[in-house]
mmCIF file of C-alpha atoms in Angstrom:
data_model
loop_
_atom_site.group_PDB
_atom_site.id
_atom_site.type_symbol
_atom_site.label_atom_id
_atom_site.label_comp_id
_atom_site.label_asym_id
_atom_site.label_seq_id
_atom_site.Cartn_x
_atom_site.Cartn_y
_atom_site.Cartn_z
ATOM 1 C CA MET Q 1 -116.355 105.095 41.145
ATOM 2 C CA ARG Q 2 -116.862 104.635 44.918
ATOM 3 C CA ASP Q 3 -115.200 101.098 44.547
ATOM 4 C CA ILE Q 4 -112.234 102.808 42.831
ATOM 5 C CA ILE Q 5 -111.659 105.114 45.751
ATOM 6 C CA ASN Q 6 -111.932 102.150 48.044
ATOM 7 C CA CYS Q 7 -109.488 100.040 46.030
ATOM 8 C CA ILE Q 8 -106.766 102.802 46.031
ATOM 9 C CA THR Q 9 -107.263 103.535 49.654
ATOM 10 C CA LYS Q 10 -106.869 99.687 50.408
ATOM 11 C CA TYR Q 11 -103.599 99.689 48.046
ATOM 12 C CA ILE Q 12 -102.200 103.005 49.837
ATOM 13 C CA ASP Q 13 -102.665 101.055 53.300
ATOM 14 C CA LEU Q 14 -101.038 98.051 52.084
ATOM 15 C CA VAL Q 15 -97.984 99.669 50.930
ATOM 16 C CA ASP Q 16 -97.543 101.098 54.479
ATOM 17 C CA THR Q 17 -97.273 97.555 55.836
ATOM 18 C CA GLU Q 18 -94.110 95.398 56.754
ATOM 19 C CA SER Q 19 -95.418 92.941 54.499
ATOM 20 C CA PHE Q 20 -95.301 94.954 51.610
ATOM 21 C CA ILE Q 21 -91.714 96.132 52.329
ATOM 22 C CA VAL Q 22 -90.725 92.395 52.953
ATOM 23 C CA HIS Q 23 -92.010 91.633 49.344
ATOM 24 C CA TRP Q 24 -90.372 94.740 47.714
ATOM 25 C CA LYS Q 25 -87.110 93.721 49.305
ATOM 26 C CA LYS Q 26 -87.180 90.073 48.089
ATOM 27 C CA PHE Q 27 -88.119 91.268 44.799
ATOM 28 C CA ALA Q 28 -85.162 93.625 44.415
ATOM 29 C CA HIS Q 29 -82.708 90.967 45.814
ATOM 30 C CA SER Q 30 -83.856 88.427 43.494
ATOM 31 C CA LEU Q 31 -83.264 90.900 40.565
ATOM 32 C CA ILE Q 32 -79.705 91.472 41.845
ATOM 33 C CA LEU Q 33 -79.018 87.854 42.135
ATOM 34 C CA GLY Q 34 -80.185 87.121 38.732
ATOM 35 C CA ILE Q 35 -77.991 89.960 37.290
ATOM 36 C CA HIS Q 36 -75.080 88.856 39.279
ATOM 37 C CA GLU Q 37 -75.114 85.257 38.246
ATOM 38 C CA GLY Q 38 -75.459 86.231 34.610
ATOM 39 C CA TYR Q 39 -72.126 88.428 35.171
ATOM 40 C CA GLN Q 40 -70.557 85.598 36.965
ATOM 41 C CA LYS Q 41 -71.241 83.230 34.051
ATOM 42 C CA GLY Q 42 -69.591 85.547 31.783
ATOM 43 C CA TYR Q 43 -72.451 86.431 29.541
ATOM 44 C CA TYR Q 44 -71.643 88.973 26.798
ATOM 45 C CA GLU Q 45 -73.700 90.972 24.344
ATOM 46 C CA PRO Q 46 -74.480 88.533 21.551
ATOM 47 C CA ASN Q 47 -75.542 86.112 24.165
ATOM 48 C CA ILE Q 48 -77.683 88.647 26.252
ATOM 49 C CA VAL Q 49 -80.495 86.101 26.145
ATOM 50 C CA GLY Q 50 -78.793 83.876 28.572
ATOM 51 C CA LEU Q 51 -78.551 86.767 30.981
ATOM 52 C CA ILE Q 52 -82.368 87.777 30.626
ATOM 53 C CA GLU Q 53 -82.977 84.256 31.419
ATOM 54 C CA SER Q 54 -80.935 84.338 34.480
ATOM 55 C CA ILE Q 55 -82.824 87.418 35.594
ATOM 56 C CA VAL Q 56 -86.409 86.175 34.792
ATOM 57 C CA ASN Q 57 -85.531 82.837 36.526
ATOM 58 C CA SER Q 58 -84.207 84.335 39.530
ATOM 59 C CA ILE Q 59 -87.413 85.976 40.456
ATOM 60 C CA GLY Q 60 -89.276 82.733 40.235
ATOM 61 C CA SER Q 61 -92.733 82.749 42.169
ATOM 62 C CA PHE Q 62 -93.263 83.935 45.613
ATOM 63 C CA GLU Q 63 -96.348 85.224 47.714
ATOM 64 C CA THR Q 64 -96.564 87.716 50.643
ATOM 65 C CA LYS Q 65 -99.889 87.969 52.739
ATOM 66 C CA TYR Q 66 -101.315 90.704 54.994
ATOM 67 C CA ARG Q 67 -104.611 89.979 56.435
ATOM 68 C CA ASP Q 68 -107.075 89.563 53.637
ATOM 69 C CA MET Q 69 -104.609 90.893 50.957
ATOM 70 C CA GLU Q 70 -101.881 89.158 49.014
ATOM 71 C CA ILE Q 71 -98.965 90.085 46.892
ATOM 72 C CA SER Q 72 -98.017 87.338 44.316
ATOM 73 C CA THR Q 73 -95.155 87.626 42.023
ATOM 74 C CA LYS Q 74 -94.384 85.220 39.087
ATOM 75 C CA SER Q 75 -92.039 85.033 36.053
ATOM 76 C CA ILE Q 76 -91.518 82.984 33.095
ATOM 77 C CA PHE Q 77 -88.909 82.836 30.323
ATOM 78 C CA ILE Q 78 -90.168 81.774 26.603
ATOM 79 C CA HIS Q 79 -87.484 79.960 24.831
ATOM 80 C CA GLY Q 80 -86.930 80.029 20.916
ATOM 81 C CA ASN Q 81 -89.141 83.148 19.980
ATOM 82 C CA LYS Q 82 -88.055 86.804 19.383
ATOM 83 C CA SER Q 83 -90.298 89.763 19.669
ATOM 84 C CA GLN Q 84 -89.230 90.770 16.268
ATOM 85 C CA VAL Q 85 -91.225 93.626 14.491
ATOM 86 C CA GLU Q 86 -90.878 95.344 11.260
ATOM 87 C CA PHE Q 87 -91.493 99.322 11.036
ATOM 88 C CA GLU Q 88 -90.283 102.239 9.119
ATOM 89 C CA TYR Q 89 -87.016 104.067 10.405
ATOM 90 C CA TYR Q 90 -87.308 107.446 8.654
ATOM 91 C CA ASP Q 91 -86.768 106.353 5.070
ATOM 92 C CA LYS Q 92 -86.332 102.647 5.336
ATOM 93 C CA LYS Q 93 -88.050 99.621 6.758
ATOM 94 C CA THR Q 94 -86.080 97.903 9.287
ATOM 95 C CA GLN Q 95 -86.660 94.957 11.834
ATOM 96 C CA ARG Q 96 -85.864 94.910 15.492
ATOM 97 C CA GLU Q 97 -86.880 93.144 18.714
ATOM 98 C CA LEU Q 98 -89.591 94.782 20.596
ATOM 99 C CA GLY Q 99 -88.033 94.019 23.914
ATOM 100 C CA ASP Q 100 -86.503 91.423 26.318
ATOM 101 C CA ILE Q 101 -88.867 91.493 29.488
ATOM 102 C CA ILE Q 102 -92.393 92.631 29.834
ATOM 103 C CA PHE Q 103 -93.130 93.914 33.440
ATOM 104 C CA ILE Q 104 -96.837 93.680 34.268
ATOM 105 C CA LEU Q 105 -98.759 94.642 37.561
ATOM 106 C CA SER Q 106 -102.382 93.875 38.194
ATOM 107 C CA ILE Q 107 -104.463 95.511 41.074
ATOM 108 C CA VAL Q 108 -107.314 92.954 41.983
ATOM 109 C CA TYR Q 109 -110.170 94.128 44.168
ATOM 110 C CA LYS Q 110 -113.160 92.265 45.022
ATOM 111 C CA GLY Q 111 -112.102 89.540 42.804
ATOM 112 C CA ARG Q 112 -111.875 91.982 39.755
ATOM 113 C CA LYS Q 113 -108.957 93.638 38.004
ATOM 114 C CA TYR Q 114 -109.119 97.237 38.695
ATOM 115 C CA PHE Q 115 -105.860 98.406 37.399
ATOM 116 C CA GLU Q 116 -103.019 97.091 35.232
ATOM 117 C CA LYS Q 117 -99.717 98.542 34.316
ATOM 118 C CA MET Q 118 -97.108 97.463 31.716
ATOM 119 C CA THR Q 119 -93.858 98.455 30.384
ATOM 120 C CA ILE Q 120 -91.938 96.688 27.621
ATOM 121 C CA ASN Q 121 -88.115 96.626 28.733
ATOM 122 C CA GLN Q 122 -85.056 96.280 26.562
ATOM 123 C CA VAL Q 123 -81.873 95.056 28.562
ATOM 124 C CA LYS Q 124 -78.251 96.697 27.906
ATOM 125 C CA LYS Q 125 -75.171 95.476 29.545
ATOM 126 C CA SER Q 126 -72.313 97.076 30.712
ATOM 127 C CA ASN Q 127 -69.139 96.437 32.939
ATOM 128 C CA ARG Q 128 -68.701 99.914 34.153
ATOM 129 C CA ALA Q 129 -71.950 101.700 34.012
ATOM 130 C CA ASP Q 130 -71.203 103.107 30.453
ATOM 131 C CA TRP Q 131 -73.498 102.061 27.789
ATOM 132 C CA ASN Q 132 -72.856 102.132 24.091
ATOM 133 C CA LEU Q 133 -75.964 103.038 22.225
ATOM 134 C CA SER Q 134 -74.600 104.560 19.025
ATOM 135 C CA SER Q 135 -74.847 101.710 16.650
ATOM 136 C CA ASP Q 136 -77.422 101.937 14.050
ATOM 137 C CA SER Q 137 -79.303 98.796 15.456
ATOM 138 C CA ALA Q 138 -79.236 100.549 18.919
ATOM 139 C CA LYS Q 139 -80.782 103.724 17.400
ATOM 140 C CA GLU Q 140 -83.410 101.883 15.607
ATOM 141 C CA GLN Q 141 -84.284 100.039 18.619
ATOM 142 C CA LEU Q 142 -84.493 103.425 20.964
ATOM 143 C CA TYR Q 143 -86.531 104.955 17.932
ATOM 144 C CA LEU Q 144 -89.025 102.268 18.294
ATOM 145 C CA LEU Q 145 -89.485 102.194 21.937
ATOM 146 C CA SER Q 146 -89.559 105.797 22.502
ATOM 147 C CA ARG Q 147 -91.858 106.698 19.443
ATOM 148 C CA PHE Q 148 -93.909 103.567 18.854
ATOM 149 C CA PRO Q 149 -94.440 104.066 15.053
ATOM 150 C CA LYS Q 150 -96.784 101.675 13.331
ATOM 151 C CA PHE Q 151 -95.232 98.284 13.419
ATOM 152 C CA ARG Q 152 -96.201 94.523 12.610
ATOM 153 C CA GLY Q 153 -94.904 91.305 13.631
ATOM 154 C CA VAL Q 154 -92.845 89.174 11.441
ATOM 155 C CA ASN Q 155 -92.800 85.379 10.556
ATOM 156 C CA LYS Q 156 -91.743 83.084 13.566
ATOM 157 C CA SER Q 157 -92.056 86.315 16.064
ATOM 158 C CA LEU Q 158 -93.997 86.175 19.026
ATOM 159 C CA ILE Q 159 -95.555 89.552 17.923
ATOM 160 C CA PRO Q 160 -98.584 88.605 15.600
ATOM 161 C CA ILE Q 161 -98.645 89.457 11.873
ATOM 162 C CA LYS Q 162 -100.789 92.173 11.951
ATOM 163 C CA GLU Q 163 -100.465 96.237 12.241
ATOM 164 C CA TYR Q 164 -100.382 97.785 15.597
ATOM 165 C CA ASN Q 165 -100.541 101.729 16.297
ATOM 166 C CA LEU Q 166 -99.708 102.072 19.976
ATOM 167 C CA PRO Q 167 -100.157 105.485 21.931
ATOM 168 C CA ASN Q 168 -97.579 106.002 24.724
ATOM 169 C CA TYR Q 169 -99.463 108.267 27.037
ATOM 170 C CA SER Q 170 -97.229 108.079 30.156
ATOM 171 C CA GLY Q 171 -93.985 108.068 28.032
ATOM 172 C CA CYS Q 172 -93.068 104.804 29.906
ATOM 173 C CA LEU Q 173 -94.557 102.079 27.777
ATOM 174 C CA GLY Q 174 -91.198 101.279 26.385
ATOM 175 C CA SER Q 175 -88.245 101.261 28.794
ATOM 176 C CA TYR Q 176 -84.529 99.948 29.283
ATOM 177 C CA GLY Q 177 -82.725 98.000 31.808
ATOM 178 C CA LEU Q 178 -79.367 99.288 31.910
ATOM 179 C CA LEU Q 179 -77.272 96.510 33.595
ATOM 180 C CA TYR Q 180 -74.037 97.067 35.311
ATOM 181 C CA TYR Q 181 -71.360 95.137 37.203
ATOM 182 C CA PRO Q 182 -71.282 93.357 39.664
ATOM 183 C CA GLY Q 183 -75.231 92.702 39.501
ATOM 184 C CA ASP Q 184 -77.504 95.947 39.367
ATOM 185 C CA PHE Q 185 -79.382 97.944 36.831
ATOM 186 C CA VAL Q 186 -80.817 101.362 36.178
ATOM 187 C CA PHE Q 187 -84.273 101.644 34.988
ATOM 188 C CA ALA Q 188 -85.316 104.397 32.302
ATOM 189 C CA SER Q 189 -88.028 105.225 30.174
ATOM 190 C CA SER Q 190 -86.973 105.149 26.203
ATOM 191 C CA ASN Q 191 -88.578 108.601 25.874
ATOM 192 C CA MET Q 192 -86.111 109.840 28.564
ATOM 193 C CA LEU Q 193 -83.068 108.185 27.066
ATOM 194 C CA ASP Q 194 -83.738 109.425 23.640
ATOM 195 C CA ILE Q 195 -83.702 113.147 24.912
ATOM 196 C CA ILE Q 196 -80.677 112.362 26.968
ATOM 197 C CA LEU Q 197 -78.823 110.773 23.683
ATOM 198 C CA LYS Q 198 -79.477 113.484 21.257
ATOM 199 C CA ASN Q 199 -75.907 114.603 20.973
ATOM 200 C CA LYS Q 200 -74.037 111.681 22.821
ATOM 201 C CA THR Q 201 -72.422 108.378 21.539
ATOM 202 C CA ARG Q 202 -72.360 106.945 24.858
ATOM 203 C CA LEU Q 203 -74.600 106.954 28.063
ATOM 204 C CA LYS Q 204 -72.952 107.120 31.516
ATOM 205 C CA LEU Q 205 -74.463 106.999 34.759
ATOM 206 C CA GLU Q 206 -73.872 110.510 35.547
ATOM 207 C CA ASP Q 207 -75.851 111.522 32.651
ATOM 208 C CA LEU Q 208 -78.923 109.778 34.189
ATOM 209 C CA LEU Q 209 -78.404 111.354 37.379
ATOM 210 C CA LEU Q 210 -78.091 114.867 35.997
ATOM 211 C CA TYR Q 211 -81.261 114.317 33.926
ATOM 212 C CA GLY Q 212 -83.080 112.682 36.855
ATOM 213 C CA GLY Q 213 -82.459 115.621 39.189
ATOM 214 C CA LYS Q 214 -85.623 117.241 38.196
ATOM 215 C CA GLU Q 215 -87.794 114.068 38.885
ATOM 216 C CA TYR Q 216 -85.918 113.494 42.343
ATOM 217 C CA TYR Q 217 -86.516 117.395 43.327
ATOM 218 C CA LEU Q 218 -90.268 116.849 42.358
ATOM 219 C CA ASN Q 219 -90.483 113.610 44.460
ATOM 220 C CA LEU Q 220 -88.693 115.449 47.386
ATOM 221 C CA ARG Q 221 -91.016 118.487 47.213
ATOM 222 C CA SER Q 222 -94.136 116.446 47.081
ATOM 223 C CA ARG Q 223 -92.967 114.655 50.323
ATOM 224 C CA MET Q 224 -92.559 118.188 51.938
ATOM 225 C CA PHE Q 225 -95.876 119.593 50.293
ATOM 226 C CA PRO Q 226 -98.100 116.543 49.618
ATOM 227 C CA TRP Q 227 -101.224 118.866 49.024
ATOM 228 C CA ASP Q 228 -99.749 120.417 45.721
ATOM 229 C CA ILE Q 229 -101.168 118.557 42.569
ATOM 230 C CA CYS Q 230 -98.940 117.759 40.022
ATOM 231 C CA GLU Q 231 -99.839 119.129 36.483
ATOM 232 C CA CYS Q 232 -97.882 117.098 34.035
ATOM 233 C CA PRO Q 233 -100.143 115.878 31.086
ATOM 234 C CA GLU Q 234 -99.843 112.304 32.007
ATOM 235 C CA CYS Q 235 -101.304 112.756 35.438
ATOM 236 C CA LEU Q 236 -104.033 114.950 34.566
ATOM 237 C CA TYR Q 237 -105.163 112.564 31.626
ATOM 238 C CA ILE Q 238 -106.695 110.265 34.364
ATOM 239 C CA LEU Q 239 -107.065 112.892 37.208
ATOM 240 C CA ARG Q 240 -109.660 114.526 35.206
ATOM 241 C CA GLU Q 241 -111.711 111.336 35.183
ATOM 242 C CA LEU Q 242 -111.681 111.356 39.057
ATOM 243 C CA TYR Q 243 -112.295 115.070 39.539
ATOM 244 C CA HIS Q 244 -116.014 114.811 40.565
ATOM 245 C CA PHE Q 245 -115.163 112.520 43.334
ATOM 246 C CA LEU Q 246 -111.815 113.929 44.262
ATOM 247 C CA LYS Q 247 -112.730 117.450 44.801
ATOM 248 C CA ASP Q 248 -114.934 116.586 47.785
ATOM 249 C CA TYR Q 249 -111.736 115.268 49.717
ATOM 250 C CA ARG Q 250 -108.722 117.273 50.937
ATOM 251 C CA TYR Q 251 -106.704 114.396 52.318
ATOM 252 C CA PRO Q 252 -103.670 113.676 50.080
ATOM 253 C CA LYS Q 253 -104.322 109.936 49.819
ATOM 254 C CA PHE Q 254 -107.349 110.601 47.715
ATOM 255 C CA TYR Q 255 -105.253 112.054 45.023
ATOM 256 C CA PRO Q 256 -104.223 108.956 43.203
ATOM 257 C CA LEU Q 257 -102.496 108.626 39.880
ATOM 258 C CA MET Q 258 -100.080 111.633 40.037
ATOM 259 C CA CYS Q 259 -96.257 111.691 40.069
ATOM 260 C CA TRP Q 260 -96.163 112.087 43.694
ATOM 261 C CA SER Q 261 -98.876 109.717 44.691
ATOM 262 C CA PRO Q 262 -98.104 106.814 46.953
ATOM 263 C CA VAL Q 263 -99.591 104.373 44.533
ATOM 264 C CA LEU Q 264 -100.496 104.435 40.695
ATOM 265 C CA GLY Q 265 -98.291 107.332 39.956
ATOM 266 C CA ASN Q 266 -95.964 107.993 36.902
ATOM 267 C CA SER Q 267 -92.161 107.688 37.270
ATOM 268 C CA CYS Q 268 -89.663 107.384 34.213
ATOM 269 C CA MET Q 269 -86.350 106.358 36.323
ATOM 270 C CA ALA Q 270 -85.106 104.216 38.982
ATOM 271 C CA TYR Q 271 -81.287 104.252 39.942
ATOM 272 C CA ASN Q 272 -81.047 100.648 41.191
ATOM 273 C CA SER Q 273 -83.037 97.511 41.785
ATOM 274 C CA TYR Q 274 -84.250 98.380 44.970
ATOM 275 C CA GLU Q 275 -85.789 101.768 43.965
ATOM 276 C CA PHE Q 276 -87.273 100.079 40.786
ATOM 277 C CA SER Q 277 -88.945 97.405 42.833
ATOM 278 C CA ASP Q 278 -90.521 99.825 45.240
ATOM 279 C CA LYS Q 279 -91.784 101.933 42.100
ATOM 280 C CA TYR Q 280 -93.030 98.904 40.374
ATOM 281 C CA LEU Q 281 -94.962 97.226 43.158
ATOM 282 C CA ARG Q 282 -96.280 100.674 44.022
ATOM 283 C CA GLY Q 283 -97.674 100.815 40.545
ATOM 284 C CA CYS Q 284 -95.506 103.861 39.355
ATOM 285 C CA ILE Q 285 -93.726 102.130 36.539
ATOM 286 C CA GLY Q 286 -95.164 101.815 33.137
ATOM 287 C CA GLU Q 287 -98.385 102.676 31.064
ATOM 288 C CA MET Q 288 -101.857 102.212 32.512
ATOM 289 C CA ILE Q 289 -103.273 99.551 30.211
ATOM 290 C CA TYR Q 290 -106.470 98.927 32.252
ATOM 291 C CA ALA Q 291 -108.274 100.945 34.618
ATOM 292 C CA LYS Q 292 -111.948 100.126 35.676
ATOM 293 C CA ASN Q 293 -114.432 102.754 34.565
ATOM 294 C CA LEU Q 294 -111.702 105.124 33.528
ATOM 295 C CA ARG Q 295 -109.791 105.784 30.572
ATOM 296 C CA TYR Q 296 -106.731 103.762 29.681
ATOM 297 C CA ASN Q 297 -104.530 102.784 26.971
ATOM 298 C CA HIS Q 298 -106.807 99.933 25.386
ATOM 299 C CA TYR Q 299 -104.446 99.834 22.254
ATOM 300 C CA ALA Q 300 -101.715 98.404 24.570
ATOM 301 C CA PHE Q 301 -104.112 96.275 26.488
ATOM 302 C CA GLN Q 302 -105.308 94.519 23.286
ATOM 303 C CA PHE Q 303 -101.544 94.292 22.209
ATOM 304 C CA LEU Q 304 -100.681 92.447 25.421
ATOM 305 C CA ARG Q 305 -103.542 90.148 25.013
ATOM 306 C CA ASP Q 306 -102.529 89.259 21.416
ATOM 307 C CA ILE Q 307 -98.973 88.408 22.929
ATOM 308 C CA LEU Q 308 -100.417 86.352 25.544
ATOM 309 C CA SER Q 309 -102.639 84.659 23.226
ATOM 310 C CA MET Q 310 -99.587 83.754 21.031
ATOM 311 C CA ILE Q 311 -97.794 82.283 23.797
ATOM 312 C CA GLU Q 312 -100.862 80.485 25.106
ATOM 313 C CA LYS Q 313 -101.181 78.673 21.678
ATOM 314 C CA LYS Q 314 -97.457 78.054 21.545
ATOM 315 C CA ALA Q 315 -97.624 76.484 25.092
ATOM 316 C CA ARG Q 316 -100.531 74.252 23.941
ATOM 317 C CA LYS Q 317 -98.949 73.244 20.874
ATOM 318 C CA GLU Q 318 -95.612 72.250 22.608
ATOM 319 C CA ASN Q 319 -97.335 70.770 25.681
ATOM 320 C CA LEU Q 320 -95.445 73.584 27.874
ATOM 321 C CA GLU Q 321 -97.569 73.196 30.969
ATOM 322 C CA ASN Q 322 -95.626 75.560 32.999
ATOM 323 C CA ILE Q 323 -95.898 78.591 30.628
ATOM 324 C CA LEU Q 324 -99.735 77.650 29.689
ATOM 325 C CA LYS Q 325 -100.314 77.874 33.794
ATOM 326 C CA PHE Q 326 -98.580 81.188 33.799
ATOM 327 C CA VAL Q 327 -100.488 82.719 31.113
ATOM 328 C CA LEU Q 328 -103.832 81.531 32.398
ATOM 329 C CA SER Q 329 -102.854 83.021 35.800
ATOM 330 C CA LEU Q 330 -103.238 86.388 34.099
ATOM 331 C CA ASN Q 331 -106.742 85.639 32.968
ATOM 332 C CA PHE Q 332 -108.575 88.219 35.239
ATOM 333 C CA ASN Q 333 -111.942 88.967 33.442
ATOM 334 C CA ASN Q 334 -111.482 86.839 30.318
ATOM 335 C CA TYR Q 335 -107.911 88.413 29.971
ATOM 336 C CA VAL Q 336 -106.410 85.963 27.337
ATOM 337 C CA GLY Q 337 -107.965 84.711 23.980
ATOM 338 C CA SER Q 338 -107.754 86.956 20.903
ATOM 339 C CA GLN Q 339 -109.949 86.132 17.961
ATOM 340 C CA ASP Q 340 -107.210 86.916 15.369
ATOM 341 C CA ASP Q 341 -104.933 83.822 14.922
ATOM 342 C CA LYS Q 342 -103.030 85.341 11.807
ATOM 343 C CA GLY Q 343 -99.452 84.154 12.162
ATOM 344 C CA TYR Q 344 -100.072 82.118 15.293
ATOM 345 C CA ASP Q 345 -98.657 78.972 13.705
ATOM 346 C CA GLN Q 346 -95.248 80.404 13.211
ATOM 347 C CA PHE Q 347 -92.934 79.628 15.971
ATOM 348 C CA ASN Q 348 -89.209 78.805 16.766
ATOM 349 C CA TYR Q 349 -87.475 81.793 16.076
ATOM 350 C CA GLU Q 350 -84.217 80.357 16.933
ATOM 351 C CA GLY Q 351 -81.892 82.127 19.257
ATOM 352 C CA GLY Q 352 -84.582 84.147 20.798
ATOM 353 C CA GLY Q 353 -86.455 84.274 24.050
ATOM 354 C CA ILE Q 354 -88.637 86.821 26.093
ATOM 355 C CA GLY Q 355 -89.361 86.918 29.720
ATOM 356 C CA ILE Q 356 -92.472 88.139 31.368
ATOM 357 C CA ILE Q 357 -92.567 89.115 35.172
ATOM 358 C CA HIS Q 358 -96.141 89.567 36.467
ATOM 359 C CA THR Q 359 -97.060 90.824 40.069
ATOM 360 C CA ALA Q 360 -100.827 90.514 41.031
ATOM 361 C CA ILE Q 361 -101.827 92.508 44.241
ATOM 362 C CA TYR Q 362 -104.946 91.084 45.580
ATOM 363 C CA LEU Q 363 -106.644 93.785 48.060
ATOM 364 C CA GLY Q 364 -109.495 91.299 49.346
ATOM 365 C CA GLU Q 365 -112.913 92.904 50.030
ATOM 366 C CA ASP Q 366 -114.298 95.994 51.769
ATOM 367 C CA LYS Q 367 -113.219 96.329 55.551
#
């Protein structure tokens, strides 16, 4: 457990450096450029895949170093396969895409992965920060990403043909990227959107501002009174695992994994690319799918392994060296390689595509 405290301490030290800020700003600007390029090319909703590809490709690959630490961001877009899944929506079976972009953050210390977070993001496009989520397909999609009912992949999907039952402890395993002109987006957890849209047919930016005011207030309050411990269930879930060590410390930086924490907190909203990039790189976005010697969502962890194994097999079969190299670069502690190959020979779901954006933060060794 001592190594966990040291890892978190180094992570907090890193986010206070100019190098971290430089990486954060570059990541945010790349997102904006990708979205803006998509709008400039006139991508419209049926061809949203083109816009997603523009966003993912704009991120590219870049690194930022600070002493013995490094932040490395890479992205890849996989053509020709949708993340199509089948699930029960009230009294009927339906099929929807699970998401458009998977954001992953890995924290590596002493050459080993200590923490990992993920969110499965669905992209929605608008010209005036006014999104229509009232169609049957949109409602089914939101139902899937907010509740994660039992689901399974379908033929030719990147999701294996097996049954999945994923918990969503953070409320942010599923999320939305709400794009708006001329080139920015709002990040919001699917759980939060589901609540906001209960009695609405359209979603406006001001709806998110009103709902997000509570989170903003809590963040502001925590900056003023950083010794107050958050009591939300998501934070206490992991905090209780650290109690015996944390009780011996009084300095705020030793209270990780809480909403107000500088790293590895839990945030369900970001109003623009710069705010999202900061929260993403500080580990405050998404579900904890790996935590060394602590509890985490191992069901979601295995699910991601299955997807990566699917992509790895596709890359080997079609000689896609750049995709294979990308997937293998995520191979911390034998990360990739599921033993279940059911459905893995079914590829080329025409008209589809999914992006993966991965950032690894290497924290070096002890000082």
